[in-house]
Coordinates of C-alpha atoms in Angstrom, one line a residue:
M1037 CA 40.1 5.9 37.0
Q1038 CA 38.2 7.6 39.9
T1039 CA 34.5 6.4 40.1
F1040 CA 31.5 7.6 41.8
P1041 CA 28.4 5.8 43.0
I1042 CA 25.6 5.6 40.3
D1043 CA 22.8 6.6 42.7
E1044 CA 24.9 9.8 43.8
V1045 CA 25.8 10.8 40.3
L1046 CA 22.0 10.4 39.1
A1047 CA 20.8 12.6 42.1
V1048 CA 23.5 15.2 41.3
S1049 CA 22.5 15.2 37.6
C1050 CA 18.7 15.6 38.5
A1051 CA 19.8 18.5 40.5
A1052 CA 21.8 20.1 37.8
H1053 CA 18.7 19.5 35.3
R1054 CA 16.3 21.3 37.8
I1055 CA 18.7 24.2 38.3
N1056 CA 19.2 24.5 34.7
E1057 CA 15.4 23.9 34.1
G1058 CA 16.4 21.4 31.5
F1059 CA 19.6 20.0 29.9
V1060 CA 22.0 22.8 28.7
K1061 CA 24.8 21.7 26.2
K1062 CA 28.2 23.2 26.2
D1063 CA 27.6 24.4 22.7
Q1064 CA 24.5 26.2 23.8
V1065 CA 26.6 28.3 26.4
R1066 CA 29.4 29.0 23.8
F1067 CA 27.1 30.0 20.9
D1068 CA 23.8 31.0 22.3
K1069 CA 23.4 34.1 23.9
K1070 CA 20.6 33.0 25.9
F1071 CA 22.6 30.7 27.8
E1072 CA 26.0 32.7 28.2
K1073 CA 25.4 33.1 31.8
T1074 CA 24.7 29.5 32.4
I1075 CA 26.8 26.7 33.3
C1076 CA 26.1 23.6 31.2
N1077 CA 24.8 20.6 32.9
S1078 CA 27.9 18.6 32.4
D1079 CA 30.0 21.1 33.9
L1080 CA 27.9 21.5 36.8
L1081 CA 28.5 17.6 37.5
Y1082 CA 32.3 18.1 37.0
N1083 CA 32.2 21.1 39.4
Y1084 CA 30.2 19.3 41.9
F1085 CA 32.7 16.3 42.1
F1086 CA 36.0 18.0 41.6
T1087 CA 35.8 21.5 42.8
E1088 CA 34.3 23.3 45.7
K1089 CA 31.5 24.6 43.6
K1090 CA 28.9 22.3 44.9
F1091 CA 25.1 22.9 45.0
K1092 CA 22.3 21.5 46.8
V1093 CA 20.7 18.1 46.0
I1094 CA 17.4 18.1 47.5
D1095 CA 15.0 15.0 48.2
A1096 CA 13.1 15.6 45.3
D1097 CA 16.3 15.2 43.1
K1098 CA 17.1 11.8 44.6
E1099 CA 13.4 10.6 44.2
T1100 CA 13.8 11.6 40.5
A1101 CA 17.1 9.8 40.3
T1102 CA 15.3 6.6 41.4
E1103 CA 12.7 7.0 38.7
V1104 CA 15.4 7.7 36.1
K1105 CA 17.3 4.6 37.2
E1106 CA 14.3 2.3 37.3
Y1107 CA 13.1 3.5 33.9
L1108 CA 16.4 3.3 32.0
T1109 CA 17.1 0.0 33.4
G1110 CA 13.9 -1.2 32.0
L1111 CA 15.6 -0.7 28.7
S1112 CA 16.7 -4.4 29.2
F1113 CA 13.0 -5.6 28.8
K1114 CA 12.9 -3.5 25.5
A1115 CA 16.0 -5.5 24.3
L1116 CA 13.6 -8.6 24.5
E1117 CA 11.3 -7.1 21.9
R1118 CA 13.6 -5.3 19.6
Q1119 CA 17.2 -4.5 19.1
L1120 CA 18.5 -1.4 21.1
T1121 CA 20.1 1.5 19.5
E1122 CA 23.7 1.8 20.3
F1123 CA 23.1 4.9 22.5
E1124 CA 20.2 2.9 24.4
S1125 CA 22.7 0.1 24.9
N1126 CA 25.3 2.5 26.4
V1127 CA 22.7 4.0 28.5
L1128 CA 21.6 0.6 29.9
K1129 CA 25.1 -0.4 30.6
L1130 CA 25.8 2.8 32.3
V1131 CA 22.7 2.9 34.9
S1132 CA 23.3 -0.9 35.4
S1133 CA 26.8 -0.4 36.8
P1134 CA 27.2 0.5 40.4
D1135 CA 29.6 3.3 39.6
I1136 CA 30.3 5.9 37.0
A1137 CA 33.8 6.8 35.9
K1138 CA 34.8 10.4 35.5
D1139 CA 34.9 10.1 31.7
K1140 CA 31.1 9.2 32.0
L1141 CA 30.0 12.1 33.8
G1142 CA 29.0 14.0 30.5
I1143 CA 26.7 11.2 29.5
A1144 CA 25.1 10.9 33.2
A1145 CA 24.3 14.7 32.9
S1146 CA 22.1 13.9 30.1
L1147 CA 20.3 11.2 31.7
P1148 CA 17.4 13.1 33.2
K1149 CA 16.7 14.4 29.7
V1150 CA 17.0 11.0 28.2
Y1151 CA 14.4 9.7 30.8
L1152 CA 11.8 12.5 30.2
N1153 CA 12.2 12.1 26.3
K1154 CA 11.6 8.3 26.7
V1155 CA 8.4 9.0 28.8
E1156 CA 7.2 11.3 26.4
Q1157 CA 7.9 9.1 23.6
D1158 CA 6.0 6.2 25.4
T1159 CA 3.0 8.5 26.2
W1160 CA 2.8 9.5 22.2
T1161 CA 3.0 5.8 21.2
D1162 CA -0.1 5.1 23.2
R1163 CA -1.7 8.1 21.8
E1164 CA -0.8 7.3 18.4
M1165 CA -2.1 3.7 18.5
E1166 CA -5.4 5.4 19.9
L1167 CA -5.6 7.8 16.9
S1168 CA -4.4 4.8 14.3
R1169 CA -7.8 3.2 14.9
T1170 CA -9.7 6.2 13.5
S1171 CA -7.0 7.7 11.1
E1172 CA -8.0 8.1 7.5
K1173 CA -6.4 10.4 4.8
V1174 CA -6.6 14.0 5.3
G1175 CA -7.1 16.3 2.2
K1176 CA -6.7 15.3 -1.4
L1177 CA -3.2 13.6 -2.6
H1178 CA -0.8 16.1 -4.7
T1179 CA -2.8 19.1 -3.9
R1180 CA -2.4 22.0 -1.7
E1181 CA -4.8 22.1 1.4
R1182 CA -5.5 24.2 4.4
I1183 CA -5.8 22.0 7.5
T1184 CA -6.2 22.7 11.1
G1185 CA -4.9 20.3 13.8
V1186 CA -3.7 20.0 17.3
V1187 CA 0.2 19.3 17.9
E1188 CA 0.5 15.9 19.6
F1189 CA 4.3 15.2 19.5
T1190 CA 7.3 17.0 18.3
R1191 CA 10.9 15.3 17.7
Y1192 CA 13.9 17.2 16.8
I1193 CA 16.1 15.8 13.9
P1194 CA 19.7 17.0 14.3
R1195 CA 20.6 15.8 10.9
T1196 CA 18.2 18.1 9.3
M1197 CA 18.0 20.8 11.9
S1198 CA 14.3 20.7 11.7
Y1199 CA 11.3 19.3 13.8
I1200 CA 8.9 16.6 12.6
V1201 CA 5.5 17.6 13.9
T1202 CA 2.7 15.2 14.3
C1203 CA -0.8 16.6 14.8
S1204 CA -4.3 15.1 15.4
V1205 CA -6.9 16.5 12.8
K1206 CA -10.7 16.2 14.3
D1207 CA -9.2 14.1 17.1
Q1208 CA -9.3 11.2 14.6
H1209 CA -6.5 11.5 11.9
I1210 CA -2.7 11.7 12.0
L1211 CA -0.9 14.6 10.1
K1212 CA 2.9 15.1 10.0
F1213 CA 5.1 17.7 8.5
F1214 CA 8.7 19.0 8.9
T1215 CA 9.4 22.5 10.1
D1216 CA 12.4 24.6 11.6
K1217 CA 9.7 26.1 13.9
K1218 CA 9.5 25.0 17.4
I1219 CA 5.7 24.4 18.3
V1220 CA 4.3 23.8 21.6
K1221 CA 2.6 20.7 22.4
G1222 CA -1.2 20.8 22.6
K1223 CA -1.4 24.0 20.6
E1224 CA -4.1 24.1 17.7
I1225 CA -2.4 25.3 14.3
T1226 CA -3.6 25.9 10.9
I1227 CA -1.3 25.3 8.0
E1228 CA -1.3 25.3 4.4
G1229 CA 0.8 22.6 2.6
F1230 CA 1.1 20.2 -0.2
V1231 CA -0.1 16.6 0.5
K1232 CA 2.9 14.6 -0.4
S1233 CA 1.7 11.2 0.8
Q1234 CA -1.0 9.3 2.4
A1235 CA 0.0 5.8 3.5
K1236 CA -0.5 3.5 6.3
G1237 CA 1.8 3.8 9.4
K1238 CA 5.0 1.9 9.9
Y1239 CA 3.9 0.7 13.4
H1240 CA 0.2 0.7 12.9
A1241 CA -2.7 0.2 10.3
G1242 CA -4.0 3.8 10.3
F1243 CA -3.3 6.2 7.6
E1244 CA -0.7 9.0 8.0
T1245 CA -0.9 12.0 5.8
L1246 CA 2.3 13.8 5.2
V1247 CA 2.4 17.5 4.1
N1248 CA 5.3 19.6 3.0
R1249 CA 6.0 23.1 1.7
V1250 CA 4.5 24.0 4.9
K1251 CA 3.2 27.7 5.7
F1252 CA 1.5 28.6 9.1
V1253 CA -1.7 30.6 8.4
E1254 CA -1.1 32.6 11.7
D1255 CA 2.2 33.9 10.3
E1256 CA 0.4 35.3 7.3
K1257 CA -1.9 37.8 9.6

């Protein structure tokens, strides 16, 4: 099977990510009108390596590719601390190889996004530990409360097709809730919701307040 040098593939992948201003999936092109005139990232890679539809790979793409490779190769160190997920193991194997086969180009197309997500997760982990030192219970358990906070981190969960949103309250306490609404990080929001639980975090000693049946106050105006 034909293969391509890992460094070249990553640089092209970073160029595709720059051109599309992010990672665009095939299903988004097929089903979302917003992307109907867009070529998904994996197809951009296939076009680059197997057709005449090439695009310019600039120095910044090559520099980003080096960062992506160095960071993702560093997953080997995380394996010393914990068991890697199957996806992480596959990514590590991919970026540690000198070449990438044709059937792996689709995965390679997603690596800039994987890298950015991992960096964001690392940043949030540091911030979460900082908040955990002061985080206490927010509101009264099993009552409906109005709470204002700043969005610190969001993560999309495909299984439920929703986001888990983590906020800081008064720059001290950790508040979490689920929503199907995408919210911008750093935005201050006010919600009304039922305080479902108040427990110490899984990875830290601070309290986390979980709220459900959430309504956004701004939506009621």
